[in-house]
PDB file of C-alpha atoms in Angstrom:
ATOM      1  CA  UNK A   1      11.618 -28.685  -6.643  1.00  0.00           C
ATOM      2  CA  UNK A   2       9.922 -25.886  -8.632  1.00  0.00           C
ATOM      3  CA  UNK A   3       7.682 -23.657  -6.551  1.00  0.00           C
ATOM      4  CA  UNK A   4       8.452 -25.170  -3.040  1.00  0.00           C
ATOM      5  CA  UNK A   5      10.881 -23.258  -0.718  1.00  0.00           C
ATOM      6  CA  UNK A   6      12.403 -24.494   2.243  1.00  0.00           C
ATOM      7  CA  UNK A   7      14.349 -22.363   4.581  1.00  0.00           C
ATOM      8  CA  UNK A   8      18.121 -23.415   5.610  1.00  0.00           C
ATOM      9  CA  UNK A   9      16.547 -23.862   9.242  1.00  0.00           C
ATOM     10  CA  UNK A  10      13.760 -26.273   7.775  1.00  0.00           C
ATOM     11  CA  UNK A  11      16.022 -28.188   5.888  1.00  0.00           C
ATOM     12  CA  UNK A  12      18.745 -28.604   8.426  1.00  0.00           C
ATOM     13  CA  UNK A  13      15.981 -29.741  11.040  1.00  0.00           C
ATOM     14  CA  UNK A  14      14.902 -32.390   8.614  1.00  0.00           C
ATOM     15  CA  UNK A  15      18.457 -33.574   7.534  1.00  0.00           C
ATOM     16  CA  UNK A  16      18.957 -33.516  11.407  1.00  0.00           C
ATOM     17  CA  UNK A  17      15.863 -35.982  12.202  1.00  0.00           C
ATOM     18  CA  UNK A  18      16.662 -37.938   8.926  1.00  0.00           C
ATOM     19  CA  UNK A  19      20.144 -38.767  10.211  1.00  0.00           C
ATOM     20  CA  UNK A  20      19.360 -39.220  14.210  1.00  0.00           C
ATOM     21  CA  UNK A  21      16.803 -41.809  13.972  1.00  0.00           C
ATOM     22  CA  UNK A  22      18.802 -44.447  11.943  1.00  0.00           C
ATOM     23  CA  UNK A  23      21.742 -43.882  14.230  1.00  0.00           C
ATOM     24  CA  UNK A  24      19.816 -44.635  17.100  1.00  0.00           C
ATOM     25  CA  UNK A  25      18.251 -47.528  15.882  1.00  0.00           C
ATOM     26  CA  UNK A  26      21.479 -48.919  14.548  1.00  0.00           C
ATOM     27  CA  UNK A  27      22.918 -48.369  18.111  1.00  0.00           C
ATOM     28  CA  UNK A  28      20.784 -50.969  19.701  1.00  0.00           C
ATOM     29  CA  UNK A  29      18.128 -48.202  21.053  1.00  0.00           C
ATOM     30  CA  UNK A  30      15.276 -50.320  19.436  1.00  0.00           C
ATOM     31  CA  UNK A  31      16.402 -52.864  21.930  1.00  0.00           C
ATOM     32  CA  UNK A  32      14.633 -51.341  24.633  1.00  0.00           C
ATOM     33  CA  UNK A  33      11.181 -52.414  23.756  1.00  0.00           C
ATOM     34  CA  UNK A  34       8.108 -51.745  25.440  1.00  0.00           C
ATOM     35  CA  UNK A  35       5.392 -54.204  25.722  1.00  0.00           C
ATOM     36  CA  UNK A  36       1.864 -54.060  24.771  1.00  0.00           C
ATOM     37  CA  UNK A  37      -0.316 -55.423  27.976  1.00  0.00           C
ATOM     38  CA  UNK A  38      -3.116 -56.894  25.865  1.00  0.00           C
ATOM     39  CA  UNK A  39      -1.063 -58.847  23.469  1.00  0.00           C
ATOM     40  CA  UNK A  40       2.416 -59.081  24.923  1.00  0.00           C
ATOM     41  CA  UNK A  41       3.848 -57.897  21.763  1.00  0.00           C
ATOM     42  CA  UNK A  42       7.291 -56.074  22.278  1.00  0.00           C
ATOM     43  CA  UNK A  43       7.680 -52.844  20.282  1.00  0.00           C
ATOM     44  CA  UNK A  44      10.922 -50.881  19.716  1.00  0.00           C
ATOM     45  CA  UNK A  45      11.398 -47.611  22.060  1.00  0.00           C
ATOM     46  CA  UNK A  46      12.073 -45.841  18.979  1.00  0.00           C
ATOM     47  CA  UNK A  47       9.303 -45.211  16.157  1.00  0.00           C
ATOM     48  CA  UNK A  48       8.937 -43.268  13.197  1.00  0.00           C
ATOM     49  CA  UNK A  49       6.620 -40.425  13.443  1.00  0.00           C
ATOM     50  CA  UNK A  50       4.833 -38.657  10.718  1.00  0.00           C
ATOM     51  CA  UNK A  51       3.497 -35.215  11.670  1.00  0.00           C
ATOM     52  CA  UNK A  52       4.680 -32.575   9.318  1.00  0.00           C
ATOM     53  CA  UNK A  53       7.594 -34.353   7.571  1.00  0.00           C
ATOM     54  CA  UNK A  54       5.052 -36.634   5.642  1.00  0.00           C
ATOM     55  CA  UNK A  55       2.300 -34.399   4.705  1.00  0.00           C
ATOM     56  CA  UNK A  56       3.422 -33.794   1.220  1.00  0.00           C
ATOM     57  CA  UNK A  57       1.981 -33.859  -2.145  1.00  0.00           C
ATOM     58  CA  UNK A  58       5.483 -33.366  -4.577  1.00  0.00           C
ATOM     59  CA  UNK A  59       6.331 -36.699  -6.091  1.00  0.00           C
ATOM     60  CA  UNK A  60       9.901 -36.041  -5.495  1.00  0.00           C
ATOM     61  CA  UNK A  61       9.067 -35.241  -1.558  1.00  0.00           C
ATOM     62  CA  UNK A  62       6.934 -38.442  -1.567  1.00  0.00           C
ATOM     63  CA  UNK A  63       9.982 -40.373  -2.918  1.00  0.00           C
ATOM     64  CA  UNK A  64      12.014 -39.061  -0.411  1.00  0.00           C
ATOM     65  CA  UNK A  65       9.388 -40.169   2.440  1.00  0.00           C
ATOM     66  CA  UNK A  66       9.604 -43.810   1.040  1.00  0.00           C
ATOM     67  CA  UNK A  67      13.303 -43.596   1.063  1.00  0.00           C
ATOM     68  CA  UNK A  68      13.356 -42.720   4.885  1.00  0.00           C
ATOM     69  CA  UNK A  69      10.756 -45.382   5.628  1.00  0.00           C
ATOM     70  CA  UNK A  70      12.903 -47.926   3.474  1.00  0.00           C
ATOM     71  CA  UNK A  71      15.951 -47.051   5.587  1.00  0.00           C
ATOM     72  CA  UNK A  72      13.806 -47.079   8.796  1.00  0.00           C
ATOM     73  CA  UNK A  73      13.070 -50.620   8.321  1.00  0.00           C
ATOM     74  CA  UNK A  74      16.543 -51.828   6.927  1.00  0.00           C
ATOM     75  CA  UNK A  75      17.843 -50.517  10.537  1.00  0.00           C
ATOM     76  CA  UNK A  76      15.147 -52.651  12.087  1.00  0.00           C
ATOM     77  CA  UNK A  77      12.472 -50.295  12.484  1.00  0.00           C
ATOM     78  CA  UNK A  78       8.962 -51.215  12.976  1.00  0.00           C
ATOM     79  CA  UNK A  79       6.385 -49.006  14.469  1.00  0.00           C
ATOM     80  CA  UNK A  80       5.092 -45.863  12.402  1.00  0.00           C
ATOM     81  CA  UNK A  81       3.075 -43.524  13.857  1.00  0.00           C
ATOM     82  CA  UNK A  82       0.595 -41.149  12.216  1.00  0.00           C
ATOM     83  CA  UNK A  83      -2.999 -39.484  12.778  1.00  0.00           C
ATOM     84  CA  UNK A  84      -5.697 -38.069  10.341  1.00  0.00           C
ATOM     85  CA  UNK A  85      -4.841 -34.799  11.674  1.00  0.00           C
ATOM     86  CA  UNK A  86      -1.750 -34.924   9.733  1.00  0.00           C
ATOM     87  CA  UNK A  87      -2.951 -33.918   6.518  1.00  0.00           C
ATOM     88  CA  UNK A  88      -1.389 -36.551   3.660  1.00  0.00           C
ATOM     89  CA  UNK A  89       0.713 -38.405   6.065  1.00  0.00           C
ATOM     90  CA  UNK A  90      -1.357 -41.463   6.106  1.00  0.00           C
ATOM     91  CA  UNK A  91      -1.713 -41.544   2.463  1.00  0.00           C
ATOM     92  CA  UNK A  92       2.154 -41.188   2.161  1.00  0.00           C
ATOM     93  CA  UNK A  93       2.640 -43.851   4.557  1.00  0.00           C
ATOM     94  CA  UNK A  94       0.117 -46.290   2.904  1.00  0.00           C
ATOM     95  CA  UNK A  95       1.513 -45.519  -0.538  1.00  0.00           C
ATOM     96  CA  UNK A  96       5.111 -46.393   1.104  1.00  0.00           C
ATOM     97  CA  UNK A  97       4.238 -49.369   2.593  1.00  0.00           C
ATOM     98  CA  UNK A  98       2.615 -50.716  -0.630  1.00  0.00           C
ATOM     99  CA  UNK A  99       5.436 -49.846  -2.613  1.00  0.00           C
ATOM    100  CA  UNK A 100       7.982 -51.296  -0.253  1.00  0.00           C
ATOM    101  CA  UNK A 101       5.580 -54.470   0.238  1.00  0.00           C
ATOM    102  CA  UNK A 102       5.919 -53.812   4.215  1.00  0.00           C
ATOM    103  CA  UNK A 103       2.009 -53.761   4.890  1.00  0.00           C
ATOM    104  CA  UNK A 104       2.330 -57.080   6.939  1.00  0.00           C
ATOM    105  CA  UNK A 105       5.410 -55.968   8.683  1.00  0.00           C
ATOM    106  CA  UNK A 106       4.721 -52.808  10.035  1.00  0.00           C
ATOM    107  CA  UNK A 107       3.595 -51.881  13.637  1.00  0.00           C
ATOM    108  CA  UNK A 108       0.899 -49.419  12.827  1.00  0.00           C
ATOM    109  CA  UNK A 109      -0.072 -46.970  15.274  1.00  0.00           C
ATOM    110  CA  UNK A 110      -2.729 -44.215  14.566  1.00  0.00           C
ATOM    111  CA  UNK A 111      -4.857 -41.869  16.785  1.00  0.00           C
ATOM    112  CA  UNK A 112      -8.430 -40.855  16.757  1.00  0.00           C
ATOM    113  CA  UNK A 113      -9.620 -37.437  17.473  1.00  0.00           C
ATOM    114  CA  UNK A 114     -13.336 -36.843  17.166  1.00  0.00           C
ATOM    115  CA  UNK A 115     -16.251 -36.603  19.317  1.00  0.00           C
ATOM    116  CA  UNK A 116     -18.486 -39.844  19.683  1.00  0.00           C
ATOM    117  CA  UNK A 117     -18.147 -43.557  19.569  1.00  0.00           C
ATOM    118  CA  UNK A 118     -19.645 -43.852  16.065  1.00  0.00           C
ATOM    119  CA  UNK A 119     -17.730 -40.752  14.646  1.00  0.00           C
ATOM    120  CA  UNK A 120     -14.421 -42.478  16.269  1.00  0.00           C
ATOM    121  CA  UNK A 121     -14.675 -45.940  14.391  1.00  0.00           C
ATOM    122  CA  UNK A 122     -15.560 -44.186  11.142  1.00  0.00           C
ATOM    123  CA  UNK A 123     -12.259 -42.049  11.688  1.00  0.00           C
ATOM    124  CA  UNK A 124     -10.329 -45.070  12.466  1.00  0.00           C
ATOM    125  CA  UNK A 125     -11.586 -47.212   9.666  1.00  0.00           C
ATOM    126  CA  UNK A 126     -10.977 -44.132   7.192  1.00  0.00           C
ATOM    127  CA  UNK A 127      -7.654 -43.906   8.660  1.00  0.00           C
ATOM    128  CA  UNK A 128      -6.939 -47.952   8.261  1.00  0.00           C
ATOM    129  CA  UNK A 129      -7.979 -47.539   4.656  1.00  0.00           C
ATOM    130  CA  UNK A 130      -5.576 -44.888   3.705  1.00  0.00           C
ATOM    131  CA  UNK A 131      -2.617 -46.901   5.149  1.00  0.00           C
ATOM    132  CA  UNK A 132      -3.959 -50.020   3.286  1.00  0.00           C
ATOM    133  CA  UNK A 133      -3.220 -52.315   6.587  1.00  0.00           C
ATOM    134  CA  UNK A 134      -5.521 -54.898   7.794  1.00  0.00           C
ATOM    135  CA  UNK A 135      -5.881 -53.390  11.231  1.00  0.00           C
ATOM    136  CA  UNK A 136      -3.973 -51.116  13.419  1.00  0.00           C
ATOM    137  CA  UNK A 137      -1.706 -52.632  16.241  1.00  0.00           C
ATOM    138  CA  UNK A 138      -2.193 -49.581  18.369  1.00  0.00           C
ATOM    139  CA  UNK A 139      -4.968 -46.612  18.365  1.00  0.00           C
ATOM    140  CA  UNK A 140      -4.516 -43.807  20.557  1.00  0.00           C
ATOM    141  CA  UNK A 141      -6.724 -41.193  21.577  1.00  0.00           C
ATOM    142  CA  UNK A 142      -5.343 -37.980  20.410  1.00  0.00           C
ATOM    143  CA  UNK A 143      -5.305 -35.265  23.107  1.00  0.00           C
ATOM    144  CA  UNK A 144      -7.795 -37.199  25.103  1.00  0.00           C
ATOM    145  CA  UNK A 145     -10.787 -35.908  23.013  1.00  0.00           C
ATOM    146  CA  UNK A 146     -13.892 -37.918  24.033  1.00  0.00           C
ATOM    147  CA  UNK A 147     -11.686 -40.599  25.437  1.00  0.00           C
ATOM    148  CA  UNK A 148     -14.287 -42.566  27.318  1.00  0.00           C
ATOM    149  CA  UNK A 149     -16.431 -43.020  24.222  1.00  0.00           C
ATOM    150  CA  UNK A 150     -13.456 -44.343  22.285  1.00  0.00           C
ATOM    151  CA  UNK A 151     -12.249 -46.708  24.913  1.00  0.00           C
TER     152      UNK A 151
END
């Protein structure tokens, strides 16, 4: 990738993270599901986070992220987590879910991190549009910012 440099440490860290999650899923770690109290839906104990790793703009890096998401689904993963504070991550996830035709089959988790209920609703809606999902399955209050308003 021209114009983009990665240190050996960054490369090894990303490679290890990419290798460990699929092995954990394949080993049955996803069978220890949690339960969402309101819906009773079971979700795997292991999900796919997107901080830093999915905040990319280079087409080759976006394809790599799509490959990671594809492998995650193939190994039984369902929960993907992001945040509007993670740069381009929600856009990369949305494009990947559309490309992989997984919009309906993902357990989507995002965050709200702003002051005020109206601002929170707007931020969540903007994130939802970036993902391209009909709704989020889980919305978390990031760093407890104005949590009473958001709840």
